[in-house]
Coordinates of C-alpha atoms and ligand atoms in Angstrom, one line a residue:
M3 CA -22.9 45.1 -179.5
N4 CA -23.6 43.0 -176.5
E5 CA -27.2 41.8 -177.0
Q6 CA -27.8 42.1 -173.2
I7 CA -27.5 45.9 -173.3
S8 CA -28.8 46.5 -176.8
A9 CA -31.5 49.2 -177.1
A10 CA -34.1 46.6 -178.2
S11 CA -33.6 44.5 -175.0
L12 CA -33.7 47.6 -172.8
Y13 CA -37.3 48.2 -173.9
D14 CA -38.6 45.7 -171.4
R15 CA -37.5 48.0 -168.6
V16 CA -39.6 51.0 -169.7
A17 CA -42.5 49.3 -171.4
R18 CA -44.9 50.5 -168.7
V19 CA -44.1 54.2 -169.3
I20 CA -43.0 54.5 -173.0
P21 CA -45.2 53.3 -175.9
K22 CA -43.3 51.0 -178.2
A23 CA -43.7 53.3 -181.2
E24 CA -42.0 56.1 -179.2
W25 CA -39.2 53.9 -178.1
M26 CA -38.5 52.9 -181.7
G27 CA -37.7 56.6 -182.3
F28 CA -35.2 56.5 -179.4
Q29 CA -33.5 53.3 -180.3
D30 CA -30.9 54.7 -182.7
D31 CA -29.7 57.3 -180.2
V32 CA -29.7 54.7 -177.3
E33 CA -27.5 52.3 -179.4
A34 CA -25.1 55.2 -180.3
I35 CA -24.8 56.4 -176.7
L36 CA -24.1 52.9 -175.4
E37 CA -21.4 52.6 -178.0
L38 CA -19.9 56.1 -177.3
K39 CA -19.8 55.4 -173.6
R40 CA -17.6 52.3 -174.2
K41 CA -15.4 54.1 -176.7
R42 CA -14.9 57.2 -174.5
N43 CA -14.8 55.4 -171.1
A44 CA -17.7 57.7 -170.1
V45 CA -20.5 57.4 -167.5
I46 CA -23.8 59.1 -167.5
L47 CA -25.1 60.5 -164.2
A48 CA -28.8 61.2 -164.3
H49 CA -31.1 63.0 -161.9
N50 CA -34.4 61.5 -160.9
Y51 CA -36.2 64.2 -163.1
Q52 CA -34.7 62.9 -166.4
T53 CA -37.1 61.3 -168.8
P54 CA -37.3 57.5 -168.6
E55 CA -35.5 56.8 -171.9
I56 CA -32.5 58.6 -170.4
F57 CA -33.0 57.4 -166.8
H58 CA -33.6 53.7 -167.6
G59 CA -32.1 53.6 -171.1
V60 CA -28.6 55.1 -170.9
A61 CA -27.8 56.3 -167.4
D62 CA -25.1 54.5 -165.3
I63 CA -25.8 56.3 -162.0
V64 CA -29.1 57.7 -161.0
G65 CA -30.5 59.4 -157.9
D66 CA -31.2 62.6 -156.0
S67 CA -28.8 65.5 -155.8
L68 CA -27.1 64.0 -152.7
A69 CA -26.7 60.6 -154.3
L70 CA -25.3 62.1 -157.5
A71 CA -22.8 64.1 -155.5
R72 CA -21.7 61.1 -153.4
K73 CA -21.5 58.8 -156.4
A74 CA -19.6 61.4 -158.5
M75 CA -16.7 60.9 -156.0
E76 CA -16.5 57.2 -156.9
V77 CA -16.5 57.5 -160.6
E78 CA -13.6 55.9 -162.4
A79 CA -14.4 56.8 -166.0
D80 CA -12.5 59.5 -167.9
V81 CA -15.7 61.4 -168.9
I82 CA -18.8 62.2 -166.9
V83 CA -21.9 63.3 -168.7
L84 CA -24.3 65.0 -166.3
A85 CA -27.9 64.5 -167.4
G86 CA -29.4 67.1 -165.1
V87 CA -28.9 70.8 -164.6
H88 CA -25.8 73.0 -164.5
F89 CA -25.2 73.1 -160.7
M90 CA -25.1 69.3 -160.7
A91 CA -22.5 69.3 -163.4
E92 CA -20.5 71.9 -161.5
T93 CA -20.7 69.8 -158.3
A94 CA -19.5 66.7 -160.3
K95 CA -16.5 68.8 -161.6
L96 CA -15.7 70.1 -158.2
L97 CA -15.4 66.5 -156.9
N98 CA -13.6 65.3 -160.1
P99 CA -11.3 68.1 -161.1
E100 CA -9.1 65.8 -163.3
K101 CA -12.1 64.4 -165.3
T102 CA -13.9 65.8 -168.3
V103 CA -17.4 66.8 -167.2
L104 CA -19.9 67.5 -169.9
I105 CA -23.5 68.9 -169.8
P106 CA -25.5 68.3 -173.0
D107 CA -27.1 71.8 -172.8
M108 CA -25.3 74.7 -171.0
A109 CA -28.7 76.5 -170.7
A110 CA -30.0 73.8 -168.3
G111 CA -30.2 76.2 -165.3
C112 CA -32.3 76.4 -162.1
S113 CA -34.5 79.1 -160.7
L114 CA -33.0 78.5 -157.2
A115 CA -29.5 78.8 -158.5
D116 CA -30.4 82.0 -160.3
S117 CA -31.9 83.6 -157.1
I118 CA -28.7 84.4 -155.2
T119 CA -25.2 85.7 -155.9
P120 CA -22.0 85.7 -153.8
E121 CA -22.5 89.5 -153.4
D122 CA -25.9 88.7 -151.7
I123 CA -24.1 86.4 -149.3
A124 CA -21.5 89.0 -148.5
L125 CA -24.3 91.4 -147.6
L126 CA -26.0 88.8 -145.4
R127 CA -22.8 88.0 -143.6
K128 CA -22.6 91.8 -142.8
A129 CA -26.2 91.8 -141.6
Y130 CA -25.8 88.6 -139.5
P131 CA -22.1 88.6 -138.3
G132 CA -20.9 85.2 -137.1
V133 CA -24.0 83.3 -138.3
P134 CA -22.9 80.4 -140.5
V135 CA -24.2 80.1 -144.1
V136 CA -25.6 76.8 -145.3
T137 CA -26.4 76.8 -149.0
Y138 CA -28.5 74.3 -150.9
V139 CA -26.5 72.5 -153.6
N140 CA -28.9 74.2 -156.1
T141 CA -26.5 77.1 -156.3
S142 CA -23.6 78.2 -158.5
A143 CA -20.0 77.2 -157.5
A144 CA -19.4 80.9 -156.7
V145 CA -22.2 80.9 -154.2
K146 CA -21.0 77.6 -152.7
A147 CA -17.5 79.1 -152.4
A148 CA -19.0 82.0 -150.3
S149 CA -20.8 79.6 -147.9
D150 CA -19.6 77.5 -145.0
I151 CA -21.3 74.2 -146.0
C152 CA -23.8 72.9 -148.5
C153 CA -26.9 70.8 -148.0
T154 CA -29.4 69.0 -150.1
S155 CA -33.1 68.3 -149.5
G156 CA -32.0 64.9 -148.3
N157 CA -29.7 66.0 -145.5
A158 CA -30.7 69.7 -144.7
R159 CA -31.7 69.1 -141.1
Q160 CA -28.6 67.0 -140.3
V161 CA -26.4 69.7 -141.9
V162 CA -28.0 72.5 -139.9
E163 CA -27.8 70.6 -136.6
S164 CA -24.2 69.5 -137.2
L165 CA -23.1 73.1 -136.8
G166 CA -24.0 73.2 -133.1
V167 CA -25.2 76.8 -133.2
P168 CA -28.6 78.4 -132.4
R169 CA -28.9 80.4 -135.7
V170 CA -28.1 79.6 -139.3
L171 CA -28.6 81.4 -142.6
M172 CA -30.2 78.8 -144.9
L173 CA -30.1 79.8 -148.5
P174 CA -31.6 80.3 -151.1
D175 CA -34.8 78.2 -150.9
E176 CA -37.3 79.9 -148.6
Y177 CA -39.6 76.9 -148.6
L178 CA -37.0 74.3 -147.9
A179 CA -35.7 76.5 -145.0
K180 CA -39.3 76.9 -143.6
N181 CA -40.0 73.2 -144.0
V182 CA -36.8 72.2 -142.2
A183 CA -37.4 74.9 -139.5
K184 CA -40.5 72.9 -138.4
E185 CA -38.3 69.9 -137.6
T186 CA -35.4 71.6 -135.7
N187 CA -34.8 73.9 -132.8
V188 CA -32.2 75.8 -134.8
E189 CA -33.4 79.2 -136.0
L190 CA -33.2 79.4 -139.7
I191 CA -32.9 82.7 -141.6
A192 CA -34.2 82.2 -145.1
W193 CA -33.8 83.9 -148.5
R194 CA -36.6 84.5 -151.0
G195 CA -35.5 81.9 -153.7
H196 CA -38.1 79.4 -155.0
C197 CA -38.1 76.4 -157.2
E198 CA -40.3 77.4 -160.2
V199 CA -41.6 73.8 -160.4
H200 CA -42.5 73.1 -156.8
E201 CA -43.8 76.6 -155.9
L202 CA -46.8 75.9 -158.2
F203 CA -48.4 73.2 -156.0
T204 CA -51.1 74.4 -153.6
A205 CA -52.9 72.9 -150.6
D206 CA -56.1 73.2 -152.7
D207 CA -54.5 70.8 -155.2
I208 CA -54.1 68.3 -152.4
R209 CA -57.7 68.7 -151.2
E210 CA -59.0 68.2 -154.7
L211 CA -56.8 65.1 -155.2
R212 CA -58.1 63.5 -152.0
E213 CA -61.7 64.1 -153.1
S214 CA -61.2 62.8 -156.7
H215 CA -58.9 59.9 -155.7
P216 CA -60.0 58.5 -152.4
G217 CA -57.2 56.9 -150.3
V218 CA -54.4 58.5 -152.3
I219 CA -51.2 58.9 -150.4
V220 CA -49.7 62.4 -151.1
L221 CA -45.9 62.8 -151.1
A222 CA -44.5 66.3 -151.4
H223 CA -41.0 67.5 -152.1
P224 CA -39.6 69.9 -149.4
E225 CA -39.2 72.6 -152.1
C226 CA -43.0 72.9 -152.0
P227 CA -44.6 75.7 -150.0
P228 CA -44.9 74.8 -146.2
E229 CA -48.7 74.6 -146.4
V230 CA -48.4 72.0 -149.1
V231 CA -46.0 69.9 -147.1
D232 CA -48.3 70.2 -144.1
A233 CA -51.3 69.0 -146.1
A234 CA -49.3 66.0 -147.6
D235 CA -48.8 62.6 -145.9
F236 CA -45.1 62.6 -146.2
S237 CA -42.3 64.8 -147.5
G238 CA -38.7 64.0 -148.6
S239 CA -36.1 64.4 -151.3
T240 CA -36.7 62.6 -154.6
A241 CA -34.8 59.6 -153.4
V242 CA -36.6 59.6 -150.1
M243 CA -40.0 59.7 -152.0
S244 CA -38.9 56.8 -154.2
D245 CA -37.8 54.8 -151.1
Y246 CA -41.1 55.5 -149.5
V247 CA -43.1 54.0 -152.4
G248 CA -40.8 50.9 -152.4
R249 CA -41.2 50.4 -148.7
E250 CA -44.8 51.3 -148.1
R251 CA -46.3 50.1 -151.4
P252 CA -49.3 52.5 -151.3
A253 CA -52.1 51.3 -153.5
R254 CA -52.4 54.8 -154.9
V255 CA -49.9 57.6 -154.7
V256 CA -49.2 61.1 -156.0
L257 CA -45.7 62.6 -156.1
L258 CA -46.0 66.4 -155.9
T259 CA -42.8 67.1 -157.8
E260 CA -41.4 67.1 -161.4
C261 CA -43.3 64.9 -163.9
S262 CA -40.6 62.4 -164.9
M263 CA -40.2 61.3 -161.3
S264 CA -43.5 59.2 -161.3
D265 CA -42.6 57.6 -164.6
N266 CA -39.1 56.6 -163.3
V267 CA -40.5 55.2 -160.0
A268 CA -43.5 53.5 -161.7
V269 CA -41.2 51.3 -163.8
H270 CA -40.2 49.4 -160.6
H271 CA -43.8 49.2 -159.1
P272 CA -46.4 47.8 -161.4
D273 CA -48.7 47.2 -158.4
V274 CA -48.9 50.9 -157.4
E275 CA -51.3 53.4 -159.1
F276 CA -49.6 56.7 -159.8
I277 CA -51.9 59.7 -160.0
R278 CA -50.2 62.3 -162.2
P279 CA -50.7 66.0 -161.5
C280 CA -47.1 67.1 -161.8
N281 CA -45.1 70.1 -163.1
L282 CA -42.4 70.0 -165.7
C283 CA -39.0 71.5 -165.1
P284 CA -38.1 73.3 -168.3
H285 CA -34.4 73.1 -167.4
M286 CA -34.3 69.4 -166.8
K287 CA -36.2 68.9 -170.0
R288 CA -33.4 70.6 -172.0
I289 CA -31.5 67.3 -171.7
T290 CA -32.4 64.8 -174.4
L291 CA -31.0 61.6 -175.9
G292 CA -30.1 63.6 -179.0
N293 CA -27.9 66.2 -177.1
I294 CA -26.4 63.5 -174.8
R295 CA -25.2 61.7 -178.0
T296 CA -23.8 65.0 -179.4
A297 CA -22.1 65.7 -176.1
L298 CA -20.2 62.4 -176.3
E299 CA -19.5 62.7 -180.1
E300 CA -18.3 66.3 -179.9
N301 CA -17.0 66.6 -176.4
R302 CA -19.4 69.4 -175.4
H303 CA -20.3 71.3 -173.4
E304 CA -17.4 71.1 -171.0
V305 CA -18.1 72.3 -167.5
T306 CA -15.2 74.1 -165.8
V307 CA -15.0 75.9 -162.5
D308 CA -12.9 79.0 -162.0
P309 CA -9.7 77.9 -160.0
A310 CA -10.1 81.0 -157.8
I311 CA -13.3 79.7 -156.3
A312 CA -13.0 75.9 -156.9
G313 CA -11.1 75.2 -153.6
A314 CA -13.6 76.9 -151.4
A315 CA -16.6 75.5 -153.2
R316 CA -15.2 72.0 -153.0
R317 CA -14.7 72.4 -149.3
A318 CA -18.3 73.4 -148.8
V319 CA -19.5 70.3 -150.7
E320 CA -17.0 67.9 -149.1
R321 CA -17.9 69.2 -145.6
M322 CA -21.5 68.2 -146.4
L323 CA -20.5 64.8 -147.7
Q324 CA -18.6 64.1 -144.4
I325 CA -21.8 64.3 -142.4
Ligands
13P410 P1 -33.4 66.2 -154.9 O1 -33.3 65.2 -156.0 O2 -32.2 66.4 -154.1 O3 -34.6 66.0 -154.0 O4 -33.6 67.7 -155.6 C1 -34.7 68.0 -156.3 C2 -34.4 69.1 -157.3 O5 -35.2 69.9 -157.6 C3 -33.2 69.1 -158.0 O6 -33.2 70.0 -159.0
SF4_411 FE1 -34.3 73.9 -160.2 FE2 -36.7 73.3 -159.5 FE3 -35.8 72.6 -161.9 FE4 -34.9 71.4 -159.7 S1 -36.9 71.3 -160.4 S2 -33.7 72.2 -161.4 S3 -34.9 73.1 -158.2 S4 -36.1 74.7 -161.1

């Protein structure tokens, strides 16, 4: 193995957030995964909520949902392992129909994706004839296929405004829709889906944080309730939050989002103090080094999209990526 990318030499990257003893337990899987990637001509795409041993240890491409979708289009490997949740793997498959796309645990779902079905969209289209449907990428391929265009938390406003209409159905995240509605003149009709991680943050949490950690800068993900975003100093997708920390270098910061995010960003910013109230996403946490290794060893679990809906779902994603 090339010494430069051995598991032992990778430890320096994560020493701030993973104790040495814990890393020793990861080393065998990291070495095996690096070797399997070479053998299978595979790449690992990892979302910002993956644990640091995955994010900094074995991933080739990292980012928010938008970046992962964009970069999935440029992948040249034969195999893509999606270290994230099922809708992300489906999006990668839609954009790479010829490649093998694997997810290490098929049960890695999402409360937002589970909150809406294509039948719900059909009913909404009847209730709001002619109103275009924008769906968050946190949805199944079948729901994407029933929509006009997708969006992520990183481009939602641009997508909504690109349609040039006064009214849009923005589904399924109620809070994302309400947060975007504050920034645009387009009327947004929302659904009642919520992210089970971000809906737990409250404006009281922020008040308490400001009292206990004077001067703390509060960044909130737009899946948080609107009153939380209002009480924060800044709001943006996971990539936008990470860029904010790099650009503004706050002395003290709290990221109101999934727990691994602070660990992954802290690796790059030893001068920033990260305050850590956070919530775990049980779906993201289903992905481990162990099941990434098994995915590559046993070629599982392969993600496929029903050909009857793949074309329409791909069009909705590609339309978003053109903006
Ligand atoms: P972004 O990375 O696009 O901000 O999405 C957050 C999220 O909850 C993905 O599951
Ligand atoms: Fe879904 Fe929320 Fe988990 Fe993201 S953090 S995968 S939106 S449940």
